[in-house]
mmCIF file of C-alpha atoms in Angstrom:
data_model
loop_
_atom_site.group_PDB
_atom_site.id
_atom_site.type_symbol
_atom_site.label_atom_id
_atom_site.label_comp_id
_atom_site.label_asym_id
_atom_site.label_seq_id
_atom_site.Cartn_x
_atom_site.Cartn_y
_atom_site.Cartn_z
ATOM 1 C CA UNK A 9 175.594 137.987 134.174
ATOM 2 C CA UNK A 10 175.221 141.730 133.755
ATOM 3 C CA UNK A 11 178.107 144.173 133.942
ATOM 4 C CA UNK A 12 175.689 147.070 134.414
ATOM 5 C CA UNK A 13 176.458 149.067 137.554
ATOM 6 C CA UNK A 14 174.066 148.670 140.460
ATOM 7 C CA UNK A 15 172.349 151.517 142.259
ATOM 8 C CA UNK A 16 174.360 152.489 145.307
ATOM 9 C CA UNK A 17 173.273 154.582 148.285
ATOM 10 C CA UNK A 18 176.125 156.264 150.131
ATOM 11 C CA UNK A 19 176.785 159.194 152.452
ATOM 12 C CA UNK A 20 177.216 162.497 150.645
ATOM 13 C CA UNK A 21 180.651 164.052 150.268
ATOM 14 C CA UNK A 22 181.500 167.760 149.993
ATOM 15 C CA UNK A 23 182.421 167.184 146.329
ATOM 16 C CA UNK A 24 178.784 166.167 145.615
ATOM 17 C CA UNK A 25 177.593 169.747 146.176
ATOM 18 C CA UNK A 26 177.596 170.926 142.537
ATOM 19 C CA UNK A 27 175.833 167.785 141.238
ATOM 20 C CA UNK A 28 173.227 167.989 144.006
ATOM 21 C CA UNK A 29 172.640 171.696 143.308
ATOM 22 C CA UNK A 30 172.047 170.915 139.622
ATOM 23 C CA UNK A 31 169.682 168.078 140.612
ATOM 24 C CA UNK A 32 167.752 170.390 142.964
ATOM 25 C CA UNK A 33 167.409 172.971 140.196
ATOM 26 C CA UNK A 34 166.332 170.417 137.580
ATOM 27 C CA UNK A 35 163.741 168.674 139.763
ATOM 28 C CA UNK A 36 162.248 171.742 141.456
ATOM 29 C CA UNK A 37 158.458 171.980 141.373
ATOM 30 C CA UNK A 38 155.613 173.429 143.453
ATOM 31 C CA UNK A 39 154.412 169.825 143.658
ATOM 32 C CA UNK A 40 156.970 169.269 146.412
ATOM 33 C CA UNK A 41 158.775 172.517 147.210
ATOM 34 C CA UNK A 42 157.707 175.571 149.181
ATOM 35 C CA UNK A 43 160.999 177.383 148.544
ATOM 36 C CA UNK A 44 161.866 179.386 145.428
ATOM 37 C CA UNK A 45 163.613 177.478 142.651
ATOM 38 C CA UNK A 46 167.335 177.305 143.451
ATOM 39 C CA UNK A 47 169.904 178.419 140.916
ATOM 40 C CA UNK A 48 171.758 175.529 139.235
ATOM 41 C CA UNK A 49 175.053 176.871 140.591
ATOM 42 C CA UNK A 50 173.801 177.684 144.103
ATOM 43 C CA UNK A 51 175.691 176.234 147.055
ATOM 44 C CA UNK A 52 173.938 173.024 148.046
ATOM 45 C CA UNK A 53 175.673 172.560 151.388
ATOM 46 C CA UNK A 54 175.661 175.267 154.055
ATOM 47 C CA UNK A 55 175.757 175.588 157.851
ATOM 48 C CA UNK A 56 172.235 174.104 158.096
ATOM 49 C CA UNK A 57 172.636 171.393 155.429
ATOM 50 C CA UNK A 58 175.967 169.621 155.721
ATOM 51 C CA UNK A 59 177.152 166.643 153.638
ATOM 52 C CA UNK A 60 176.689 164.295 156.617
ATOM 53 C CA UNK A 61 172.953 165.108 156.589
ATOM 54 C CA UNK A 62 172.520 163.543 153.145
ATOM 55 C CA UNK A 63 172.488 160.150 151.503
ATOM 56 C CA UNK A 64 173.139 160.052 147.756
ATOM 57 C CA UNK A 65 171.911 157.568 145.157
ATOM 58 C CA UNK A 66 174.337 156.939 142.340
ATOM 59 C CA UNK A 67 174.575 154.636 139.382
ATOM 60 C CA UNK A 68 178.135 154.405 138.187
ATOM 61 C CA UNK A 69 179.370 157.996 138.333
ATOM 62 C CA UNK A 70 175.909 159.539 137.953
ATOM 63 C CA UNK A 71 174.165 161.094 140.947
ATOM 64 C CA UNK A 72 170.494 160.174 140.582
ATOM 65 C CA UNK A 73 169.058 161.444 143.849
ATOM 66 C CA UNK A 74 169.470 162.377 147.469
ATOM 67 C CA UNK A 75 167.637 162.375 150.768
ATOM 68 C CA UNK A 76 168.260 164.848 153.607
ATOM 69 C CA UNK A 77 167.874 163.362 157.101
ATOM 70 C CA UNK A 78 168.303 165.565 160.162
ATOM 71 C CA UNK A 79 167.130 165.950 163.744
ATOM 72 C CA UNK A 80 163.848 167.903 163.617
ATOM 73 C CA UNK A 81 165.055 170.453 166.194
ATOM 74 C CA UNK A 82 168.142 171.179 168.284
ATOM 75 C CA UNK A 83 166.270 170.211 171.463
ATOM 76 C CA UNK A 84 167.433 167.204 173.478
ATOM 77 C CA UNK A 85 163.765 166.217 173.777
ATOM 78 C CA UNK A 86 163.662 165.358 170.031
ATOM 79 C CA UNK A 87 167.057 163.637 169.800
ATOM 80 C CA UNK A 88 165.300 160.288 169.259
ATOM 81 C CA UNK A 89 163.718 161.504 165.999
ATOM 82 C CA UNK A 90 165.080 162.031 162.509
ATOM 83 C CA UNK A 91 163.203 164.062 159.919
ATOM 84 C CA UNK A 92 163.387 163.826 156.162
ATOM 85 C CA UNK A 93 163.757 167.401 154.967
ATOM 86 C CA UNK A 94 164.380 166.781 151.297
ATOM 87 C CA UNK A 95 164.164 164.006 148.728
ATOM 88 C CA UNK A 96 164.926 164.444 145.044
ATOM 89 C CA UNK A 97 165.275 161.980 142.186
ATOM 90 C CA UNK A 98 166.467 162.871 138.689
ATOM 91 C CA UNK A 99 163.650 162.854 136.143
ATOM 92 C CA UNK A 100 165.344 160.141 134.086
ATOM 93 C CA UNK A 101 165.534 157.868 137.154
ATOM 94 C CA UNK A 102 161.919 158.213 138.311
ATOM 95 C CA UNK A 103 159.932 155.013 138.495
ATOM 96 C CA UNK A 104 163.092 152.906 138.854
ATOM 97 C CA UNK A 105 163.074 152.501 142.650
ATOM 98 C CA UNK A 106 165.592 155.256 143.441
ATOM 99 C CA UNK A 107 163.272 157.166 145.773
ATOM 100 C CA UNK A 108 162.265 153.940 147.545
ATOM 101 C CA UNK A 109 165.917 152.932 147.957
ATOM 102 C CA UNK A 110 166.754 156.348 149.427
ATOM 103 C CA UNK A 111 163.782 156.159 151.781
ATOM 104 C CA UNK A 112 164.757 152.688 152.984
ATOM 105 C CA UNK A 113 168.352 153.828 153.485
ATOM 106 C CA UNK A 114 167.086 156.773 155.565
ATOM 107 C CA UNK A 115 165.125 154.377 157.783
ATOM 108 C CA UNK A 116 168.253 152.232 158.225
ATOM 109 C CA UNK A 117 170.359 155.314 159.011
ATOM 110 C CA UNK A 118 167.783 156.376 161.592
ATOM 111 C CA UNK A 119 168.124 152.954 163.249
ATOM 112 C CA UNK A 120 171.908 153.094 163.013
ATOM 113 C CA UNK A 121 172.099 156.340 164.976
ATOM 114 C CA UNK A 122 169.771 154.944 167.639
ATOM 115 C CA UNK A 123 166.739 157.074 166.853
ATOM 116 C CA UNK A 124 163.246 155.619 167.321
ATOM 117 C CA UNK A 125 161.152 157.605 164.857
ATOM 118 C CA UNK A 126 161.400 159.111 161.416
ATOM 119 C CA UNK A 127 159.079 161.877 160.268
ATOM 120 C CA UNK A 128 158.479 164.085 157.251
ATOM 121 C CA UNK A 129 156.239 166.779 155.858
ATOM 122 C CA UNK A 130 154.715 166.418 152.416
ATOM 123 C CA UNK A 131 152.421 168.700 150.466
ATOM 124 C CA UNK A 132 148.879 167.375 150.300
ATOM 125 C CA UNK A 133 148.755 167.520 146.491
ATOM 126 C CA UNK A 134 151.935 165.419 146.106
ATOM 127 C CA UNK A 135 150.082 162.157 145.614
ATOM 128 C CA UNK A 136 153.045 160.134 144.231
ATOM 129 C CA UNK A 137 155.213 160.960 147.257
ATOM 130 C CA UNK A 138 152.389 160.302 149.718
ATOM 131 C CA UNK A 139 151.787 156.886 148.115
ATOM 132 C CA UNK A 140 155.491 156.039 148.321
ATOM 133 C CA UNK A 141 155.726 157.057 151.978
ATOM 134 C CA UNK A 142 152.575 155.114 152.896
ATOM 135 C CA UNK A 143 153.879 152.009 151.099
ATOM 136 C CA UNK A 144 156.995 152.195 153.290
ATOM 137 C CA UNK A 145 155.025 152.310 156.544
ATOM 138 C CA UNK A 146 154.630 156.054 157.074
ATOM 139 C CA UNK A 147 151.248 157.112 158.427
ATOM 140 C CA UNK A 148 149.541 160.472 158.361
ATOM 141 C CA UNK A 149 149.929 161.923 161.846
ATOM 142 C CA UNK A 150 148.450 165.314 161.161
ATOM 143 C CA UNK A 151 147.264 167.719 158.501
ATOM 144 C CA UNK A 152 147.639 171.481 158.503
ATOM 145 C CA UNK A 153 144.826 172.524 156.136
ATOM 146 C CA UNK A 154 145.696 175.166 153.545
ATOM 147 C CA UNK A 155 149.014 175.822 155.313
ATOM 148 C CA UNK A 156 150.809 176.786 152.110
ATOM 149 C CA UNK A 157 149.886 179.099 149.240
ATOM 150 C CA UNK A 158 151.720 177.893 146.136
ATOM 151 C CA UNK A 159 151.245 178.794 142.492
ATOM 152 C CA UNK A 160 147.909 180.456 143.235
ATOM 153 C CA UNK A 161 146.394 177.652 145.330
ATOM 154 C CA UNK A 162 146.142 176.731 148.997
ATOM 155 C CA UNK A 163 147.798 173.407 149.794
ATOM 156 C CA UNK A 164 147.665 171.204 152.894
ATOM 157 C CA UNK A 165 150.869 170.369 154.785
ATOM 158 C CA UNK A 166 150.706 166.675 155.702
ATOM 159 C CA UNK A 167 152.769 165.352 158.623
ATOM 160 C CA UNK A 168 153.765 161.693 158.347
ATOM 161 C CA UNK A 169 155.892 159.430 160.496
ATOM 162 C CA UNK A 170 156.727 155.916 161.606
ATOM 163 C CA UNK A 171 158.716 154.025 164.196
ATOM 164 C CA UNK A 172 161.921 152.405 162.988
#
């Protein structure tokens, strides 16, 4: 029997802000981000990104990742949808199922709040993320060709979704 701590997915708390900001800074890449690289000490939570919009993956006391899950708009017409607007996993935890666990927890949270669909946007060149999403039942629902210009190249914006 192992005494090693198990991966746990839990709702974010305000006190997670500094660790999540450091994680965002450390994992930033044009492979998945269209925003400038955040400072390691930048505020992670703000009026648009509150703790209750995030699930956190932790192993023992170490924060290994997060997923941001929010309504796609403030319109009542989209209240039945949740959108993933951020997913990050610490480099040392990649390939260990952390991203998959966060994604599955987001699907469960979407069900829990009574929503019917979960959607996301992913950059076309982010093959590892696209494979992960597809393996969890997300389908490509649209492509905006060359929607982004990142690091000197045009990149497609791929819209994916699934029912929950």
